[in-house]
Amino acid sequence: QMCIRDRYQSALNCFPYQKKRVLYACKANTNLAILKILLSEGCSIDAVSPGEVYAALKVGFKGENILYTGDNMSDEDINFAVQSGCILNCGALSTLEKVCKRYPDTQVCIRVNPDVGDGHHNHVITGGVKSKFGIFQSDTTKALEIAQQYGAKIVGIHQHIGSNILDAEKYAQSIGNILSAAKEFPDLKFIDIGGGFGIPYKPNETRLNLEELGRKVSNTFEEFSSQQGREIELWVEPGRFLVAESGVLLATVTCIKSNPEYKYVGIDSGFNHLVRPTMYGCYHEIINTSNRDKSEANQEKVTIVGNICESGDVFARDRVLPKILEGDVLAIMHAGAYGFSMSSTYNLSLIHI
């Protein structure tokens, strides 16, 4: 709990710019207890499905503090979000027209693809021509024309370039692009620069320099607001950054076996609990809590595998760890983001909550 609160305050206070709002990208972890913690901190919500909207409303978030960034929104999605009082964030011209036509005189946000992308894996890069997300920056004039046709107002402009970004310079570049597009919109109230704040999963990775990022973004926003003659609110929507380091997946070693090339350590968990290593090839630190002796003589190279009936159910390959015995408890670190929320009942396995 303290980790989540600390990360929220870090995300909020790294920006000297005064008019700002932090939204939690709750797809990272929709556990209701976590949502309640962030509600108590004054956080808002970025939701990408009606289910996430429902969860946020259930714990006490008001619709006006929920940005609904649904992809390929259905008519039912749109109606539910509008009736819940959410701000709709439209990522396609056709979606924008559908919303404005059905709800004329409404206030909406548009998601812009700034032609810049970054992230830890191709599957999570959400900007650039190879990404399905957003209205491409060259089409923003068309978005304004659609809104004006139906008497709607575009009050927000949004971007999100990718996930687990550790390079502040990438943000600076993408923000320049979205601010250039933002000049077209006379009714603009806020600019959402997205999330994607990374955390260091690997021991040799450097933590994102929030102070540098906050300073660069704030200076840019001060200049933009001065040019516009009014203060535009800065929105930012971290997800992983707020919750990843607050969670640990504990698993018991149930089987150890070897073949001519590998020593396999089998545990009573699998990608039904944490899919990131299987889906993205991601690294998670693993600690043998039952043997903390790190002397060279006590080390061995092992491959940690789960109990799902798939060859890809692997948490770590050729990882050097203190010697492991059956019954030992392994801690898979930084599992607070995209573990619970991406879990499944594959193989009719249980999800432990």
Tab-separated table of C-alpha atoms in Angstrom:
chain	number	residue	atom	x	y	z
A	1	GLN	CA	0.000	0.000	0.000
A	2	MET	CA	2.779	2.449	0.894
A	3	CYS	CA	4.564	1.685	-2.378
A	4	ILE	CA	1.450	2.587	-4.384
A	5	ARG	CA	0.904	5.797	-2.444
A	6	ASP	CA	4.566	6.759	-2.839
A	7	ARG	CA	4.532	6.148	-6.589
A	8	TYR	CA	1.348	8.187	-6.992
A	9	GLN	CA	2.864	11.150	-5.166
A	10	SER	CA	6.048	10.823	-7.251
A	11	ALA	CA	4.058	10.887	-10.480
A	12	LEU	CA	2.054	13.897	-9.308
A	13	ASN	CA	4.872	15.963	-7.841
A	14	CYS	CA	7.530	15.429	-10.506
A	15	PHE	CA	5.747	18.063	-12.608
A	16	PRO	CA	6.314	21.640	-11.351
A	17	TYR	CA	3.413	22.642	-13.620
A	18	GLN	CA	0.535	23.397	-11.255
A	19	LYS	CA	-2.609	22.596	-13.225
A	20	LYS	CA	-2.345	18.814	-13.529
A	21	ARG	CA	-4.110	15.532	-12.948
A	22	VAL	CA	-2.878	11.940	-12.545
A	23	LEU	CA	-5.112	9.182	-13.911
A	24	TYR	CA	-4.428	5.544	-13.082
A	25	ALA	CA	-4.365	3.358	-16.204
A	26	CYS	CA	-6.225	0.651	-14.350
A	27	LYS	CA	-5.691	-2.090	-16.924
A	28	ALA	CA	-2.391	-2.601	-15.073
A	29	ASN	CA	-4.272	-3.986	-12.064
A	30	THR	CA	-8.013	-3.671	-11.465
A	31	ASN	CA	-7.983	-5.124	-7.951
A	32	LEU	CA	-10.654	-3.152	-6.078
A	33	ALA	CA	-8.413	-2.650	-3.036
A	34	ILE	CA	-5.840	-0.908	-5.237
A	35	LEU	CA	-8.519	1.261	-6.829
A	36	LYS	CA	-9.673	2.311	-3.349
A	37	ILE	CA	-6.121	3.279	-2.349
A	38	LEU	CA	-5.718	5.489	-5.395
A	39	LEU	CA	-9.189	6.986	-4.930
A	40	SER	CA	-8.144	8.041	-1.427
A	41	GLU	CA	-5.056	9.748	-2.908
A	42	GLY	CA	-7.183	11.882	-5.228
A	43	CYS	CA	-6.325	9.972	-8.383
A	44	SER	CA	-8.565	9.763	-11.454
A	45	ILE	CA	-8.999	6.743	-13.761
A	46	ASP	CA	-8.144	5.865	-17.336
A	47	ALA	CA	-10.377	2.931	-18.336
A	48	VAL	CA	-10.286	0.938	-21.565
A	49	SER	CA	-13.431	-1.190	-21.196
A	50	PRO	CA	-16.932	-0.957	-19.718
A	51	GLY	CA	-15.800	-3.477	-17.098
A	52	GLU	CA	-13.047	-1.152	-15.912
A	53	VAL	CA	-15.504	1.744	-15.845
A	54	TYR	CA	-17.871	-0.377	-13.739
A	55	ALA	CA	-15.081	-1.340	-11.305
A	56	ALA	CA	-14.055	2.305	-10.864
A	57	LEU	CA	-17.644	3.409	-10.269
A	58	LYS	CA	-18.157	0.557	-7.808
A	59	VAL	CA	-15.355	1.744	-5.495
A	60	GLY	CA	-16.497	5.373	-5.604
A	61	PHE	CA	-14.896	7.154	-8.554
A	62	LYS	CA	-17.213	9.685	-10.191
A	63	GLY	CA	-17.856	9.414	-13.906
A	64	GLU	CA	-16.415	12.867	-14.495
A	65	ASN	CA	-13.080	11.570	-13.177
A	66	ILE	CA	-12.988	8.605	-15.566
A	67	LEU	CA	-11.529	8.907	-19.056
A	68	TYR	CA	-12.916	6.097	-21.205
A	69	THR	CA	-10.323	5.193	-23.846
A	70	GLY	CA	-12.045	2.204	-25.403
A	71	ASP	CA	-10.642	0.786	-28.619
A	72	ASN	CA	-13.138	-0.045	-31.407
A	73	MET	CA	-16.044	1.100	-29.225
A	74	SER	CA	-19.391	-0.571	-29.850
A	75	ASP	CA	-22.687	1.319	-29.595
A	76	GLU	CA	-23.250	-0.354	-26.224
A	77	ASP	CA	-19.812	0.733	-24.994
A	78	ILE	CA	-20.475	4.334	-25.985
A	79	ASN	CA	-23.918	4.441	-24.387
A	80	PHE	CA	-22.696	2.935	-21.127
A	81	ALA	CA	-19.762	5.330	-20.850
A	82	VAL	CA	-21.860	8.408	-21.634
A	83	GLN	CA	-24.628	7.364	-19.249
A	84	SER	CA	-21.990	6.785	-16.558
A	85	GLY	CA	-20.816	10.377	-16.950
A	86	CYS	CA	-17.385	9.465	-18.349
A	87	ILE	CA	-15.322	11.550	-20.728
A	88	LEU	CA	-15.064	9.633	-24.013
A	89	ASN	CA	-11.654	9.451	-25.658
A	90	CYS	CA	-12.160	8.661	-29.341
A	91	GLY	CA	-9.338	6.964	-31.216
A	92	ALA	CA	-10.905	6.866	-34.682
A	93	LEU	CA	-12.721	9.385	-36.849
A	94	SER	CA	-15.651	7.014	-37.307
A	95	THR	CA	-15.982	6.594	-33.533
A	96	LEU	CA	-15.861	10.338	-33.029
A	97	GLU	CA	-18.602	10.868	-35.612
A	98	LYS	CA	-20.736	8.142	-34.046
A	99	VAL	CA	-20.433	9.768	-30.608
A	100	CYS	CA	-21.056	13.319	-31.844
A	101	LYS	CA	-24.025	12.287	-33.974
A	102	ARG	CA	-25.662	10.346	-31.137
A	103	TYR	CA	-24.836	12.911	-28.453
A	104	PRO	CA	-24.688	16.344	-30.136
A	105	ASP	CA	-23.314	19.253	-28.133
A	106	THR	CA	-21.226	16.797	-26.093
A	107	GLN	CA	-17.654	17.339	-24.910
A	108	VAL	CA	-15.147	14.721	-26.017
A	109	CYS	CA	-11.462	13.932	-26.104
A	110	ILE	CA	-9.588	12.500	-29.084
A	111	ARG	CA	-6.656	10.112	-29.033
A	112	VAL	CA	-3.959	11.213	-31.449
A	113	ASN	CA	-1.205	9.009	-32.850
A	114	PRO	CA	1.817	11.346	-32.731
A	115	ASP	CA	3.883	9.145	-35.097
A	116	VAL	CA	6.266	8.353	-32.236
A	117	GLY	CA	6.353	5.027	-30.414
A	118	ASP	CA	8.438	3.309	-27.758
A	119	GLY	CA	8.190	0.396	-25.344
A	120	HIS	CA	9.735	-2.819	-24.074
A	121	HIS	CA	8.170	-5.015	-26.811
A	122	ASN	CA	6.620	-4.496	-30.251
A	123	HIS	CA	3.219	-5.533	-28.871
A	124	VAL	CA	3.120	-2.557	-26.478
A	125	ILE	CA	4.350	0.211	-28.774
A	126	THR	CA	1.196	2.257	-29.300
A	127	GLY	CA	2.392	5.111	-31.492
A	128	GLY	CA	3.635	5.259	-35.094
A	129	VAL	CA	2.305	3.955	-38.382
A	130	LYS	CA	2.493	0.291	-37.279
A	131	SER	CA	0.184	0.912	-34.324
A	132	LYS	CA	-3.601	0.501	-34.536
A	133	PHE	CA	-4.192	3.233	-31.958
A	134	GLY	CA	-5.334	6.800	-32.352
A	135	ILE	CA	-6.261	9.288	-35.046
A	136	PHE	CA	-3.090	9.916	-37.000
A	137	GLN	CA	-1.731	13.411	-36.421
A	138	SER	CA	-2.282	14.384	-40.066
A	139	ASP	CA	-6.049	13.776	-39.619
A	140	THR	CA	-6.694	16.007	-36.619
A	141	THR	CA	-8.238	18.739	-38.777
A	142	LYS	CA	-10.837	16.209	-39.935
A	143	ALA	CA	-11.616	15.427	-36.287
A	144	LEU	CA	-12.293	19.086	-35.582
A	145	GLU	CA	-14.562	19.334	-38.631
A	146	ILE	CA	-16.612	16.337	-37.476
A	147	ALA	CA	-17.076	17.781	-33.987
A	148	GLN	CA	-18.106	21.185	-35.327
A	149	GLN	CA	-20.579	19.572	-37.724
A	150	TYR	CA	-22.582	18.210	-34.767
A	151	GLY	CA	-22.012	21.064	-32.340
A	152	ALA	CA	-19.665	18.989	-30.176
A	153	LYS	CA	-16.526	20.323	-28.522
A	154	ILE	CA	-13.153	18.617	-28.433
A	155	VAL	CA	-11.979	19.597	-24.960
A	156	GLY	CA	-9.141	17.105	-24.638
A	157	ILE	CA	-6.380	15.660	-26.771
A	158	HIS	CA	-4.610	12.468	-25.759
A	159	GLN	CA	-1.642	10.341	-26.724
A	160	HIS	CA	0.023	7.184	-25.435
A	161	ILE	CA	3.199	6.092	-27.215
A	162	GLY	CA	3.971	2.802	-25.446
A	163	SER	CA	4.669	0.895	-22.263
A	164	ASN	CA	7.564	0.621	-19.795
A	165	ILE	CA	9.517	3.521	-21.259
A	166	LEU	CA	12.725	4.453	-19.458
A	167	ASP	CA	13.866	7.214	-21.834
A	168	ALA	CA	12.614	10.714	-20.963
A	169	GLU	CA	13.742	12.037	-24.352
A	170	LYS	CA	11.154	9.930	-26.183
A	171	TYR	CA	8.456	11.675	-24.197
A	172	ALA	CA	9.834	15.090	-25.025
A	173	GLN	CA	9.723	14.297	-28.738
A	174	SER	CA	6.171	12.948	-28.713
A	175	ILE	CA	4.855	15.834	-26.611
A	176	GLY	CA	6.184	18.317	-29.149
A	177	ASN	CA	4.140	16.571	-31.832
A	178	ILE	CA	0.891	16.500	-29.865
A	179	LEU	CA	1.216	20.144	-28.800
A	180	SER	CA	1.630	21.103	-32.421
A	181	ALA	CA	-1.666	19.344	-33.193
A	182	ALA	CA	-3.337	20.825	-30.101
A	183	LYS	CA	-3.055	24.361	-31.475
A	184	GLU	CA	-5.952	23.597	-33.832
A	185	PHE	CA	-8.518	23.118	-31.055
A	186	PRO	CA	-10.131	26.308	-29.696
A	187	ASP	CA	-12.099	24.588	-26.898
A	188	LEU	CA	-9.177	22.632	-25.464
A	189	LYS	CA	-9.177	22.203	-21.673
A	190	PHE	CA	-6.623	19.439	-21.159
A	191	ILE	CA	-3.830	17.529	-22.881
A	192	ASP	CA	-3.219	13.953	-21.759
A	193	ILE	CA	0.363	12.896	-22.509
A	194	GLY	CA	-0.379	9.262	-21.691
A	195	GLY	CA	1.484	6.897	-19.426
A	196	GLY	CA	4.068	4.223	-20.069
A	197	PHE	CA	6.362	5.302	-17.235
A	198	GLY	CA	8.753	2.390	-16.882
A	199	ILE	CA	10.266	0.600	-13.929
A	200	PRO	CA	13.618	-1.242	-13.869
A	201	TYR	CA	12.813	-4.957	-14.052
A	202	LYS	CA	16.433	-5.967	-14.644
A	203	PRO	CA	19.210	-5.298	-12.110
A	204	ASN	CA	21.252	-3.243	-14.617
A	205	GLU	CA	18.384	-1.034	-15.785
A	206	THR	CA	18.279	2.634	-14.818
A	207	ARG	CA	15.096	4.039	-13.320
A	208	LEU	CA	13.216	6.606	-15.402
A	209	ASN	CA	14.415	10.089	-14.463
A	210	LEU	CA	11.084	11.535	-13.356
A	211	GLU	CA	12.576	14.861	-12.339
A	212	GLU	CA	14.044	15.384	-15.804
A	213	LEU	CA	10.814	14.287	-17.458
A	214	GLY	CA	8.688	16.476	-15.210
A	215	ARG	CA	10.889	19.507	-15.801
A	216	LYS	CA	10.899	19.122	-19.587
A	217	VAL	CA	7.157	18.544	-19.791
A	218	SER	CA	6.361	21.421	-17.426
A	219	ASN	CA	8.536	23.871	-19.325
A	220	THR	CA	6.869	22.851	-22.577
A	221	PHE	CA	3.379	23.217	-21.092
A	222	GLU	CA	4.158	26.609	-19.564
A	223	GLU	CA	5.295	27.849	-22.952
A	224	PHE	CA	2.283	26.356	-24.736
A	225	SER	CA	-0.197	27.811	-22.244
A	226	SER	CA	1.459	31.212	-22.549
A	227	GLN	CA	1.108	31.066	-26.336
A	228	GLN	CA	-2.566	30.068	-26.034
A	229	GLY	CA	-3.296	32.792	-23.503
A	230	ARG	CA	-4.847	30.315	-21.037
A	231	GLU	CA	-3.657	27.534	-18.777
A	232	ILE	CA	-4.219	24.091	-20.295
A	233	GLU	CA	-4.477	21.255	-17.766
A	234	LEU	CA	-1.796	18.551	-17.958
A	235	TRP	CA	-3.025	14.974	-17.595
A	236	VAL	CA	-0.778	11.958	-17.214
A	237	GLU	CA	-1.852	8.329	-16.859
A	238	PRO	CA	0.711	5.914	-15.398
A	239	GLY	CA	-0.365	2.332	-14.749
A	240	ARG	CA	2.567	-0.043	-14.279
A	241	PHE	CA	4.609	2.668	-12.551
A	242	LEU	CA	2.070	2.948	-9.735
A	243	VAL	CA	1.560	-0.741	-8.948
A	244	ALA	CA	4.228	-3.047	-10.429
A	245	GLU	CA	6.677	-2.882	-7.546
A	246	SER	CA	3.937	-3.353	-4.953
A	247	GLY	CA	3.253	-6.971	-5.946
A	248	VAL	CA	5.172	-10.247	-5.588
A	249	LEU	CA	4.099	-13.648	-6.914
A	250	LEU	CA	5.016	-16.393	-4.419
A	251	ALA	CA	5.285	-19.949	-5.741
A	252	THR	CA	6.347	-23.241	-4.189
A	253	VAL	CA	8.800	-25.555	-5.923
A	254	THR	CA	6.984	-28.832	-6.546
A	255	CYS	CA	9.293	-30.632	-8.993
A	256	ILE	CA	12.961	-30.610	-10.005
A	257	LYS	CA	14.340	-32.609	-12.927
A	258	SER	CA	17.163	-32.510	-15.449
A	259	ASN	CA	17.892	-33.517	-19.003
A	260	PRO	CA	21.233	-33.429	-20.851
A	261	GLU	CA	20.970	-29.636	-21.316
A	262	TYR	CA	18.722	-28.081	-18.674
A	263	LYS	CA	17.806	-28.318	-15.036
A	264	TYR	CA	14.114	-27.581	-14.689
A	265	VAL	CA	12.566	-26.185	-11.530
A	266	GLY	CA	8.793	-26.617	-11.605
A	267	ILE	CA	6.522	-24.444	-9.489
A	268	ASP	CA	2.840	-24.414	-8.531
A	269	SER	CA	2.090	-21.377	-10.682
A	270	GLY	CA	2.049	-20.636	-14.382
A	271	PHE	CA	1.331	-18.058	-17.029
A	272	ASN	CA	-2.276	-18.135	-15.914
A	273	HIS	CA	-1.008	-16.023	-12.973
A	274	LEU	CA	1.729	-13.988	-14.692
A	275	VAL	CA	1.756	-14.091	-18.490
A	276	ARG	CA	4.382	-11.402	-19.164
A	277	PRO	CA	7.412	-13.745	-19.478
A	278	THR	CA	5.528	-16.000	-21.910
A	279	MET	CA	3.777	-13.284	-23.937
A	280	TYR	CA	6.558	-10.697	-24.122
A	281	GLY	CA	9.699	-12.579	-23.089
A	282	CYS	CA	9.926	-10.256	-20.103
A	283	TYR	CA	12.474	-10.517	-17.322
A	284	HIS	CA	11.310	-10.717	-13.699
A	285	GLU	CA	13.775	-10.990	-10.855
A	286	ILE	CA	13.341	-14.280	-8.980
A	287	ILE	CA	14.463	-14.763	-5.376
A	288	ASN	CA	14.748	-18.071	-3.570
A	289	THR	CA	13.342	-17.002	-0.224
A	290	SER	CA	14.287	-20.379	1.265
A	291	ASN	CA	17.994	-20.042	0.435
A	292	ARG	CA	19.518	-16.565	0.433
A	293	ASP	CA	23.140	-17.781	0.291
A	294	LYS	CA	24.618	-15.997	-2.745
A	295	SER	CA	28.128	-17.445	-2.457
A	296	GLU	CA	29.531	-18.753	-5.729
A	297	ALA	CA	29.666	-22.335	-4.445
A	298	ASN	CA	25.928	-22.210	-3.711
A	299	GLN	CA	24.841	-21.026	-7.172
A	300	GLU	CA	23.324	-23.103	-9.960
A	301	LYS	CA	21.855	-22.442	-13.390
A	302	VAL	CA	18.191	-23.400	-13.647
A	303	THR	CA	15.135	-22.876	-15.833
A	304	ILE	CA	12.003	-21.960	-13.883
A	305	VAL	CA	8.854	-23.435	-15.427
A	306	GLY	CA	5.165	-23.274	-14.586
A	307	ASN	CA	2.488	-25.947	-14.287
A	308	ILE	CA	0.475	-25.030	-17.396
A	309	CYS	CA	0.378	-27.597	-20.204
A	310	GLU	CA	2.344	-25.441	-22.667
A	311	SER	CA	6.063	-25.519	-23.550
A	312	GLY	CA	6.072	-21.734	-23.416
A	313	ASP	CA	5.152	-21.666	-19.715
A	314	VAL	CA	8.596	-20.477	-18.656
A	315	PHE	CA	9.369	-17.788	-16.080
A	316	ALA	CA	13.157	-17.741	-16.564
A	317	ARG	CA	15.685	-19.614	-18.698
A	318	ASP	CA	19.225	-20.379	-17.542
A	319	ARG	CA	18.864	-18.158	-14.490
A	320	VAL	CA	21.676	-18.380	-11.912
A	321	LEU	CA	20.165	-18.692	-8.420
A	322	PRO	CA	21.040	-20.071	-4.994
A	323	LYS	CA	20.489	-23.844	-5.013
A	324	ILE	CA	16.826	-24.803	-5.013
A	325	LEU	CA	15.094	-27.735	-3.337
A	326	GLU	CA	11.549	-29.010	-3.641
A	327	GLY	CA	9.422	-27.159	-1.116
A	328	ASP	CA	11.389	-23.913	-1.461
A	329	VAL	CA	9.360	-20.750	-1.985
A	330	LEU	CA	10.333	-18.527	-4.905
A	331	ALA	CA	9.414	-14.841	-5.067
A	332	ILE	CA	8.796	-13.501	-8.561
A	333	MET	CA	9.264	-9.778	-8.174
A	334	HIS	CA	7.490	-6.740	-9.641
A	335	ALA	CA	4.338	-8.733	-10.343
A	336	GLY	CA	1.894	-5.998	-9.287
A	337	ALA	CA	1.177	-4.910	-12.877
A	338	TYR	CA	-0.281	-7.082	-15.627
A	339	GLY	CA	-0.381	-10.181	-13.445
A	340	PHE	CA	-3.784	-10.115	-11.747
A	341	SER	CA	-5.388	-8.210	-14.621
A	342	MET	CA	-4.100	-10.597	-17.316
A	343	SER	CA	-4.636	-13.800	-15.342
A	344	SER	CA	-6.841	-16.582	-16.677
A	345	THR	CA	-8.382	-19.933	-15.892
A	346	TYR	CA	-6.524	-21.663	-18.726
A	347	ASN	CA	-6.268	-25.420	-18.047
A	348	LEU	CA	-9.115	-24.718	-15.592
A	349	SER	CA	-6.468	-23.466	-13.200
A	350	LEU	CA	-7.423	-21.446	-10.184
A	351	ILE	CA	-6.767	-17.717	-9.943
A	352	HIS	CA	-5.610	-16.994	-6.400
A	353	ILE	CA	-6.906	-13.592	-5.259
